[in-house]
PDB file of C-alpha atoms in Angstrom:
ATOM      1  CA  GLU I   1      17.804  59.553  46.314  1.00 43.00           C
ATOM      2  CA  GLY I   2      16.394  60.315  42.899  1.00 45.00           C
ATOM      3  CA  LYS I   3      15.905  56.609  42.119  1.00 44.00           C
ATOM      4  CA  LYS I   4      12.217  56.064  42.706  1.00 41.00           C
ATOM      5  CA  GLU I   5      10.493  55.466  39.395  1.00 40.00           C
ATOM      6  CA  ILE I   6       9.111  52.104  38.253  1.00 40.00           C
ATOM      7  CA  SER I   7       7.219  52.305  34.979  1.00 36.00           C
ATOM      8  CA  LEU I   8       5.204  49.205  34.132  1.00 38.00           C
ATOM      9  CA  LEU I   9       2.978  48.332  31.215  1.00 36.00           C
ATOM     10  CA  VAL I  10       1.814  44.741  30.891  1.00 37.00           C
ATOM     11  CA  THR I  11      -0.336  43.373  28.097  1.00 34.00           C
ATOM     12  CA  LEU I  12      -2.084  40.012  27.970  1.00 34.00           C
ATOM     13  CA  LYS I  13       0.334  37.175  27.210  1.00 40.00           C
ATOM     14  CA  THR I  14      -2.181  34.767  25.645  1.00 41.00           C
ATOM     15  CA  LYS I  15      -5.618  35.173  24.188  1.00 43.00           C
ATOM     16  CA  LYS I  16      -7.995  32.819  22.368  1.00 46.00           C
ATOM     17  CA  GLU I  17      -9.212  34.014  18.998  1.00 50.00           C
ATOM     18  CA  LYS I  18     -11.722  32.391  16.651  1.00 47.00           C
ATOM     19  CA  THR I  19     -10.776  31.454  13.097  1.00 50.00           C
ATOM     20  CA  ASP I  20     -13.000  29.925  10.419  1.00 52.00           C
ATOM     21  CA  THR I  21     -12.475  26.443  11.847  1.00 51.00           C
ATOM     22  CA  ALA I  22     -11.536  26.629  15.513  1.00 51.00           C
ATOM     23  CA  TRP I  23     -10.517  28.666  18.520  1.00 48.00           C
ATOM     24  CA  THR I  24      -6.751  29.127  18.679  1.00 49.00           C
ATOM     25  CA  GLU I  25      -4.455  30.593  21.275  1.00 48.00           C
ATOM     26  CA  LYS I  26      -2.159  33.433  20.247  1.00 45.00           C
ATOM     27  CA  SER I  27       0.759  34.829  22.190  1.00 42.00           C
ATOM     28  CA  TYR I  28       1.141  38.494  22.982  1.00 41.00           C
ATOM     29  CA  THR I  29       4.181  40.354  24.246  1.00 46.00           C
ATOM     30  CA  VAL I  30       4.539  41.405  27.849  1.00 53.00           C
ATOM     31  CA  LYS I  31       6.089  44.867  27.894  1.00 62.00           C
ATOM     32  CA  SER I  32       7.450  46.559  30.956  1.00 74.00           C
ATOM     33  CA  SER I  33      10.399  48.637  32.063  1.00 82.00           C
ATOM     34  CA  ILE I  34      12.191  49.328  35.308  1.00 86.00           C
ATOM     35  CA  SER I  35      14.477  52.337  35.529  1.00 91.00           C
ATOM     36  CA  ASN I  36      16.317  54.452  38.107  1.00 94.00           C
ATOM     37  CA  CYS I  37      15.566  52.125  41.029  1.00 93.00           C
ATOM     38  CA  SER I  38      17.783  51.113  43.911  1.00 94.00           C
ATOM     39  CA  ASN I  39      17.795  49.086  47.120  1.00 94.00           C
ATOM     40  CA  THR I  40      20.035  49.861  50.096  1.00 95.00           C
ATOM     41  CA  ALA I  41      18.327  47.669  52.717  1.00 93.00           C
ATOM     42  CA  ASN I  42      19.866  44.507  54.170  1.00 94.00           C
ATOM     43  CA  PHE I  43      17.732  41.327  53.984  1.00 90.00           C
ATOM     44  CA  THR I  44      18.204  38.307  56.263  1.00 88.00           C
ATOM     45  CA  VAL I  45      16.514  34.930  56.613  1.00 84.00           C
ATOM     46  CA  GLU I  46      17.133  34.162  60.274  1.00 79.00           C
ATOM     47  CA  ASP I  47      18.642  31.094  61.938  1.00 73.00           C
ATOM     48  CA  GLY I  48      16.669  27.889  61.871  1.00 67.00           C
ATOM     49  CA  ALA I  49      14.222  28.764  59.090  1.00 68.00           C
ATOM     50  CA  THR I  50      12.668  25.775  57.347  1.00 72.00           C
ATOM     51  CA  THR I  51      10.952  26.413  54.052  1.00 70.00           C
ATOM     52  CA  GLY I  52      10.447  25.065  50.549  1.00 78.00           C
ATOM     53  CA  ALA I  53      12.464  27.770  48.812  1.00 81.00           C
ATOM     54  CA  VAL I  54      14.141  31.091  49.533  1.00 83.00           C
ATOM     55  CA  ARG I  55      14.339  33.797  46.853  1.00 85.00           C
ATOM     56  CA  LEU I  56      16.132  36.842  48.155  1.00 87.00           C
ATOM     57  CA  ALA I  57      16.868  39.879  45.962  1.00 90.00           C
ATOM     58  CA  GLY I  58      17.244  43.629  46.168  1.00 90.00           C
ATOM     59  CA  LEU I  59      14.594  44.511  43.568  1.00 87.00           C
ATOM     60  CA  ILE I  60      12.484  41.528  42.466  1.00 83.00           C
ATOM     61  CA  GLY I  61      12.189  38.244  44.350  1.00 78.00           C
ATOM     62  CA  ASN I  62      10.624  36.080  41.665  1.00 71.00           C
ATOM     63  CA  THR I  63       9.909  35.872  37.942  1.00 62.00           C
ATOM     64  CA  LEU I  64      10.747  39.035  36.051  1.00 59.00           C
ATOM     65  CA  THR I  65       8.887  39.995  32.879  1.00 63.00           C
ATOM     66  CA  ALA I  66      10.639  43.309  32.316  1.00 63.00           C
ATOM     67  CA  ASN I  67      11.813  44.014  28.777  1.00 76.00           C
ATOM     68  CA  THR I  68      14.159  46.807  29.809  1.00 84.00           C
ATOM     69  CA  ILE I  69      16.043  47.508  33.020  1.00 88.00           C
ATOM     70  CA  ASP I  70      18.193  50.621  33.187  1.00 93.00           C
ATOM     71  CA  ASN I  71      20.243  52.341  35.855  1.00 96.00           C
ATOM     72  CA  CYS I  72      19.219  50.091  38.766  1.00 94.00           C
ATOM     73  CA  SER I  73      21.392  49.066  41.683  1.00 96.00           C
ATOM     74  CA  ASN I  74      21.615  47.176  44.951  1.00 96.00           C
ATOM     75  CA  SER I  75      23.952  47.904  47.852  1.00 96.00           C
ATOM     76  CA  GLY I  76      22.126  45.877  50.510  1.00 95.00           C
ATOM     77  CA  ASN I  77      23.631  42.718  51.986  1.00 95.00           C
ATOM     78  CA  HIS I  78      21.516  39.561  51.611  1.00 93.00           C
ATOM     79  CA  THR I  79      22.056  36.658  54.003  1.00 91.00           C
ATOM     80  CA  VAL I  80      20.432  33.278  54.629  1.00 88.00           C
ATOM     81  CA  LYS I  81      21.391  31.798  58.030  1.00 85.00           C
ATOM     82  CA  LYS I  82      21.289  28.121  59.019  1.00 78.00           C
ATOM     83  CA  ALA I  83      18.207  27.444  56.926  1.00 77.00           C
ATOM     84  CA  THR I  84      16.864  24.101  55.694  1.00 80.00           C
ATOM     85  CA  THR I  85      15.381  24.644  52.232  1.00 79.00           C
ATOM     86  CA  THR I  86      14.839  22.987  48.869  1.00 81.00           C
ATOM     87  CA  GLU I  87      16.350  25.948  47.060  1.00 82.00           C
ATOM     88  CA  ASN I  88      18.283  29.117  47.813  1.00 85.00           C
ATOM     89  CA  ARG I  89      18.327  31.843  45.170  1.00 88.00           C
ATOM     90  CA  ILE I  90      20.183  34.929  46.341  1.00 91.00           C
ATOM     91  CA  ALA I  91      20.918  37.891  44.063  1.00 92.00           C
ATOM     92  CA  GLY I  92      21.564  41.592  44.061  1.00 93.00           C
ATOM     93  CA  LEU I  93      18.739  42.573  41.690  1.00 91.00           C
ATOM     94  CA  PHE I  94      16.408  39.674  40.803  1.00 87.00           C
ATOM     95  CA  THR I  95      16.081  35.898  41.170  1.00 85.00           C
ATOM     96  CA  GLY I  96      13.542  34.924  38.486  1.00 75.00           C
ATOM     97  CA  SER I  97      13.859  34.252  34.771  1.00 70.00           C
ATOM     98  CA  SER I  98      13.414  37.055  32.258  1.00 70.00           C
ATOM     99  CA  TYR I  99      12.540  37.205  28.551  1.00 68.00           C
ATOM    100  CA  SER I 100      13.549  39.578  25.715  1.00 70.00           C
ATOM    101  CA  LEU I 101      15.579  41.520  28.233  1.00 79.00           C
ATOM    102  CA  SER I 102      17.713  44.574  27.501  1.00 85.00           C
ATOM    103  CA  MET I 103      19.701  45.688  30.533  1.00 89.00           C
ATOM    104  CA  THR I 104      22.035  48.669  30.860  1.00 94.00           C
ATOM    105  CA  ASN I 105      23.966  50.442  33.603  1.00 97.00           C
ATOM    106  CA  CYS I 106      22.991  48.133  36.486  1.00 95.00           C
ATOM    107  CA  SER I 107      25.172  47.199  39.428  1.00 97.00           C
ATOM    108  CA  ASN I 108      25.468  45.352  42.710  1.00 96.00           C
ATOM    109  CA  SER I 109      27.827  46.208  45.554  1.00 97.00           C
ATOM    110  CA  GLY I 110      26.082  44.240  48.315  1.00 96.00           C
ATOM    111  CA  MET I 111      27.372  41.005  49.813  1.00 96.00           C
ATOM    112  CA  MET I 112      25.440  37.788  49.083  1.00 95.00           C
ATOM    113  CA  GLU I 113      25.864  34.988  51.657  1.00 93.00           C
ATOM    114  CA  LEU I 114      24.577  31.564  52.589  1.00 90.00           C
ATOM    115  CA  ALA I 115      25.933  31.321  56.127  1.00 85.00           C
ATOM    116  CA  THR I 116      27.210  28.240  57.952  1.00 77.00           C
ATOM    117  CA  ASP I 117      25.273  25.069  58.822  1.00 81.00           C
ATOM    118  CA  ALA I 118      22.623  25.231  56.091  1.00 83.00           C
ATOM    119  CA  THR I 119      20.968  22.456  54.069  1.00 84.00           C
ATOM    120  CA  ALA I 120      19.566  22.847  50.549  1.00 83.00           C
ATOM    121  CA  GLU I 121      19.031  20.922  47.349  1.00 84.00           C
ATOM    122  CA  TRP I 122      20.085  23.861  45.176  1.00 86.00           C
ATOM    123  CA  VAL I 123      22.100  27.036  45.783  1.00 89.00           C
ATOM    124  CA  TYR I 124      22.136  29.774  43.116  1.00 90.00           C
ATOM    125  CA  MET I 125      23.911  33.028  43.977  1.00 92.00           C
ATOM    126  CA  SER I 126      24.787  35.974  41.704  1.00 94.00           C
ATOM    127  CA  GLY I 127      25.503  39.683  41.854  1.00 93.00           C
ATOM    128  CA  ILE I 128      22.775  40.620  39.347  1.00 92.00           C
ATOM    129  CA  SER I 129      20.486  37.632  38.628  1.00 88.00           C
ATOM    130  CA  SER I 130      20.480  34.118  40.072  1.00 87.00           C
ATOM    131  CA  ALA I 131      18.362  32.762  37.185  1.00 80.00           C
ATOM    132  CA  THR I 132      18.916  32.123  33.496  1.00 76.00           C
ATOM    133  CA  VAL I 133      18.268  35.316  31.527  1.00 77.00           C
ATOM    134  CA  LYS I 134      16.844  35.213  27.998  1.00 75.00           C
ATOM    135  CA  SER I 135      18.275  38.468  26.783  1.00 76.00           C
ATOM    136  CA  LYS I 136      18.753  40.701  23.773  1.00 78.00           C
ATOM    137  CA  SER I 137      21.596  42.766  25.164  1.00 86.00           C
ATOM    138  CA  ILE I 138      23.308  43.456  28.466  1.00 89.00           C
ATOM    139  CA  GLU I 139      25.673  46.421  28.660  1.00 94.00           C
ATOM    140  CA  ASN I 140      27.752  48.201  31.276  1.00 96.00           C
ATOM    141  CA  CYS I 141      26.693  46.092  34.262  1.00 96.00           C
ATOM    142  CA  SER I 142      28.962  45.327  37.194  1.00 96.00           C
ATOM    143  CA  ASN I 143      29.315  43.510  40.481  1.00 96.00           C
ATOM    144  CA  THR I 144      31.687  44.516  43.263  1.00 96.00           C
ATOM    145  CA  GLY I 145      29.991  42.611  46.095  1.00 96.00           C
ATOM    146  CA  SER I 146      31.377  39.361  47.476  1.00 96.00           C
ATOM    147  CA  LEU I 147      29.506  36.054  47.127  1.00 95.00           C
ATOM    148  CA  LYS I 148      30.008  33.501  49.874  1.00 93.00           C
ATOM    149  CA  VAL I 149      28.790  30.005  50.730  1.00 92.00           C
ATOM    150  CA  GLY I 150      29.920  29.253  54.285  1.00 87.00           C
ATOM    151  CA  ASP I 151      31.157  26.114  56.015  1.00 88.00           C
ATOM    152  CA  ASN I 152      29.137  22.991  56.831  1.00 86.00           C
ATOM    153  CA  ILE I 153      26.723  23.379  53.921  1.00 86.00           C
ATOM    154  CA  THR I 154      24.937  20.196  52.832  1.00 86.00           C
ATOM    155  CA  PHE I 155      23.510  20.094  49.299  1.00 88.00           C
ATOM    156  CA  SER I 156      22.191  17.429  46.957  1.00 83.00           C
ATOM    157  CA  ASN I 157      22.116  18.949  43.456  1.00 85.00           C
ATOM    158  CA  TYR I 158      24.136  22.057  42.597  1.00 85.00           C
ATOM    159  CA  ILE I 159      25.903  25.056  44.029  1.00 89.00           C
ATOM    160  CA  GLN I 160      26.370  27.825  41.474  1.00 89.00           C
ATOM    161  CA  LEU I 161      28.069  31.166  42.145  1.00 92.00           C
ATOM    162  CA  SER I 162      28.498  33.779  39.403  1.00 93.00           C
ATOM    163  CA  GLY I 163      29.522  37.400  39.595  1.00 93.00           C
ATOM    164  CA  LEU I 164      26.751  38.702  37.318  1.00 92.00           C
ATOM    165  CA  PHE I 165      24.324  36.097  35.943  1.00 89.00           C
ATOM    166  CA  ARG I 166      23.577  32.467  36.654  1.00 86.00           C
ATOM    167  CA  GLY I 167      22.936  31.905  32.944  1.00 84.00           C
ATOM    168  CA  ILE I 168      22.496  33.644  29.585  1.00 83.00           C
ATOM    169  CA  SER I 169      20.460  32.238  26.710  1.00 80.00           C
ATOM    170  CA  GLY I 170      18.973  33.502  23.450  1.00 68.00           C
ATOM    171  CA  GLU I 171      15.390  33.824  22.296  1.00 64.00           C
ATOM    172  CA  GLU I 172      14.047  32.986  18.826  1.00 62.00           C
ATOM    173  CA  ASP I 173      16.521  34.414  16.284  1.00 65.00           C
ATOM    174  CA  VAL I 174      18.181  36.807  18.714  1.00 68.00           C
ATOM    175  CA  THR I 175      21.793  36.185  19.726  1.00 75.00           C
ATOM    176  CA  PRO I 176      22.371  38.003  23.021  1.00 82.00           C
ATOM    177  CA  THR I 177      25.395  40.208  23.561  1.00 86.00           C
ATOM    178  CA  VAL I 178      27.019  40.905  26.924  1.00 90.00           C
ATOM    179  CA  LYS I 179      29.203  43.992  26.557  1.00 93.00           C
ATOM    180  CA  ASP I 180      31.403  46.137  28.815  1.00 96.00           C
ATOM    181  CA  CYS I 181      30.540  44.183  31.978  1.00 95.00           C
ATOM    182  CA  THR I 182      32.851  43.564  34.926  1.00 96.00           C
ATOM    183  CA  ASN I 183      33.145  41.679  38.188  1.00 96.00           C
ATOM    184  CA  SER I 184      35.512  42.488  41.034  1.00 96.00           C
ATOM    185  CA  GLY I 185      33.623  40.700  43.817  1.00 95.00           C
ATOM    186  CA  SER I 186      35.219  37.600  45.299  1.00 95.00           C
ATOM    187  CA  LEU I 187      33.504  34.183  45.089  1.00 95.00           C
ATOM    188  CA  ASN I 188      34.046  31.716  47.910  1.00 92.00           C
ATOM    189  CA  VAL I 189      32.634  28.276  48.704  1.00 90.00           C
ATOM    190  CA  GLY I 190      33.552  26.876  52.131  1.00 88.00           C
ATOM    191  CA  LYS I 191      33.397  23.325  53.450  1.00 86.00           C
ATOM    192  CA  THR I 192      30.436  21.612  51.817  1.00 87.00           C
ATOM    193  CA  THR I 193      29.040  18.087  51.590  1.00 84.00           C
ATOM    194  CA  SER I 194      27.094  16.671  48.666  1.00 84.00           C
ATOM    195  CA  THR I 195      24.534  13.942  49.420  1.00 84.00           C
ATOM    196  CA  SER I 196      23.882  13.152  45.749  1.00 78.00           C
ATOM    197  CA  THR I 197      24.039   9.513  44.671  1.00 72.00           C
ATOM    198  CA  GLY I 198      23.437  10.328  40.983  1.00 69.00           C
ATOM    199  CA  ASN I 199      25.047  12.707  38.528  1.00 68.00           C
ATOM    200  CA  GLU I 200      24.371  15.825  40.581  1.00 75.00           C
ATOM    201  CA  GLY I 201      26.562  17.234  43.323  1.00 78.00           C
ATOM    202  CA  ARG I 202      28.396  19.725  41.100  1.00 83.00           C
ATOM    203  CA  ILE I 203      29.802  23.140  41.963  1.00 87.00           C
ATOM    204  CA  TYR I 204      29.891  25.892  39.309  1.00 87.00           C
ATOM    205  CA  MET I 205      31.832  29.118  39.895  1.00 91.00           C
ATOM    206  CA  ALA I 206      32.349  31.919  37.366  1.00 92.00           C
ATOM    207  CA  GLY I 207      33.401  35.558  37.416  1.00 92.00           C
ATOM    208  CA  LEU I 208      30.644  36.702  35.047  1.00 93.00           C
ATOM    209  CA  VAL I 209      28.230  34.042  33.732  1.00 91.00           C
ATOM    210  CA  GLY I 210      27.632  30.607  35.222  1.00 87.00           C
ATOM    211  CA  THR I 211      26.225  28.948  32.080  1.00 84.00           C
ATOM    212  CA  LEU I 212      26.279  30.414  28.565  1.00 85.00           C
ATOM    213  CA  ASP I 213      23.690  28.743  26.332  1.00 82.00           C
ATOM    214  CA  ALA I 214      23.961  31.305  23.522  1.00 79.00           C
ATOM    215  CA  GLY I 215      25.510  34.677  22.891  1.00 81.00           C
ATOM    216  CA  ALA I 216      28.767  36.595  22.885  1.00 84.00           C
ATOM    217  CA  LEU I 217      30.848  38.448  25.469  1.00 90.00           C
ATOM    218  CA  GLU I 218      32.580  41.648  24.372  1.00 93.00           C
ATOM    219  CA  ASN I 219      35.048  43.680  26.398  1.00 95.00           C
ATOM    220  CA  CYS I 220      34.102  41.946  29.657  1.00 95.00           C
ATOM    221  CA  TYR I 221      36.456  41.396  32.580  1.00 94.00           C
ATOM    222  CA  ASN I 222      36.824  39.542  35.842  1.00 94.00           C
ATOM    223  CA  GLU I 223      39.184  41.860  37.653  1.00 90.00           C
ATOM    224  CA  VAL I 224      42.019  40.985  40.035  1.00 82.00           C
ATOM    225  CA  ALA I 225      39.835  41.367  43.131  1.00 83.00           C
ATOM    226  CA  GLY I 226      37.366  38.823  41.726  1.00 86.00           C
ATOM    227  CA  THR I 227      39.141  35.821  43.235  1.00 91.00           C
ATOM    228  CA  ILE I 228      37.434  32.430  43.054  1.00 90.00           C
ATOM    229  CA  THR I 229      38.035  30.017  45.963  1.00 88.00           C
ATOM    230  CA  ALA I 230      36.611  26.635  46.971  1.00 83.00           C
ATOM    231  CA  THR I 231      37.872  25.379  50.301  1.00 79.00           C
ATOM    232  CA  GLU I 232      36.867  21.741  50.717  1.00 69.00           C
ATOM    233  CA  THR I 233      34.006  19.628  49.419  1.00 66.00           C
ATOM    234  CA  THR I 234      33.087  16.075  50.372  1.00 63.00           C
ATOM    235  CA  SER I 235      31.570  13.840  47.677  1.00 57.00           C
ATOM    236  CA  SER I 236      31.259  16.569  45.040  1.00 58.00           C
ATOM    237  CA  LYS I 237      31.129  15.051  41.556  1.00 66.00           C
ATOM    238  CA  GLU I 238      33.050  17.884  39.885  1.00 75.00           C
ATOM    239  CA  TYR I 239      33.918  21.559  39.857  1.00 79.00           C
ATOM    240  CA  MET I 240      33.349  23.844  36.850  1.00 82.00           C
ATOM    241  CA  VAL I 241      35.305  27.061  37.398  1.00 86.00           C
ATOM    242  CA  GLY I 242      36.011  29.914  34.968  1.00 88.00           C
ATOM    243  CA  GLY I 243      37.237  33.478  35.273  1.00 89.00           C
ATOM    244  CA  LEU I 244      34.475  34.580  32.899  1.00 91.00           C
ATOM    245  CA  ILE I 245      32.171  31.587  32.194  1.00 89.00           C
ATOM    246  CA  GLY I 246      31.677  28.412  34.195  1.00 85.00           C
ATOM    247  CA  TYR I 247      30.109  26.271  31.454  1.00 82.00           C
ATOM    248  CA  ILE I 248      29.232  26.696  27.762  1.00 82.00           C
ATOM    249  CA  SER I 249      26.413  24.411  26.696  1.00 74.00           C
TER     250      SER I 249
END
């Protein structure tokens, strides 16, 4: 309803140019913007699916090259049922990495769920993005949807749940700022089993950002409703749990 526009302008990322001595490759900026878009549909990967990877999101299911995202939202519920996969990435808006991103006024109210009896190497689940975001600024974004990993989940590497973003990192000389962002969606991991024999087998849970590589949070909150619960895990190496951030690298 009034949220239909996607404006996109992409320029060539690399191009070979000749100098006096040799051909060299130069980088060019990819510019694009997404504004006033929304998803209300529910997405489900049905019982018994076997696949290399699942990337499930309300707006963009893979790598995102947008420089600006404004006033976008998801209210659809996204569920993966009893699947055997190498990777599960489930998010309200997008699952791929982004670069030089400025995001404002975006939200998720849909439920994200990996249902019972699933097997995966990796599980990444977030209200906004289930990938590490290389950003300039993120302002006034929120999640009110619950994130849930069900019972009898077998994993070998990591499970990471975060209310807004799996990770935030900087780019070149830019220090990203996350400002006026909130989470009130609950995070829950049920009975899981890690099969890792190495240093993996970790569970990360955070109200806002799973891993902060660079940047600053200003006036951000994990509200009372944003409870974080892990029921029972067999052979997990460690938990990293934070109301705002799960891990600062």
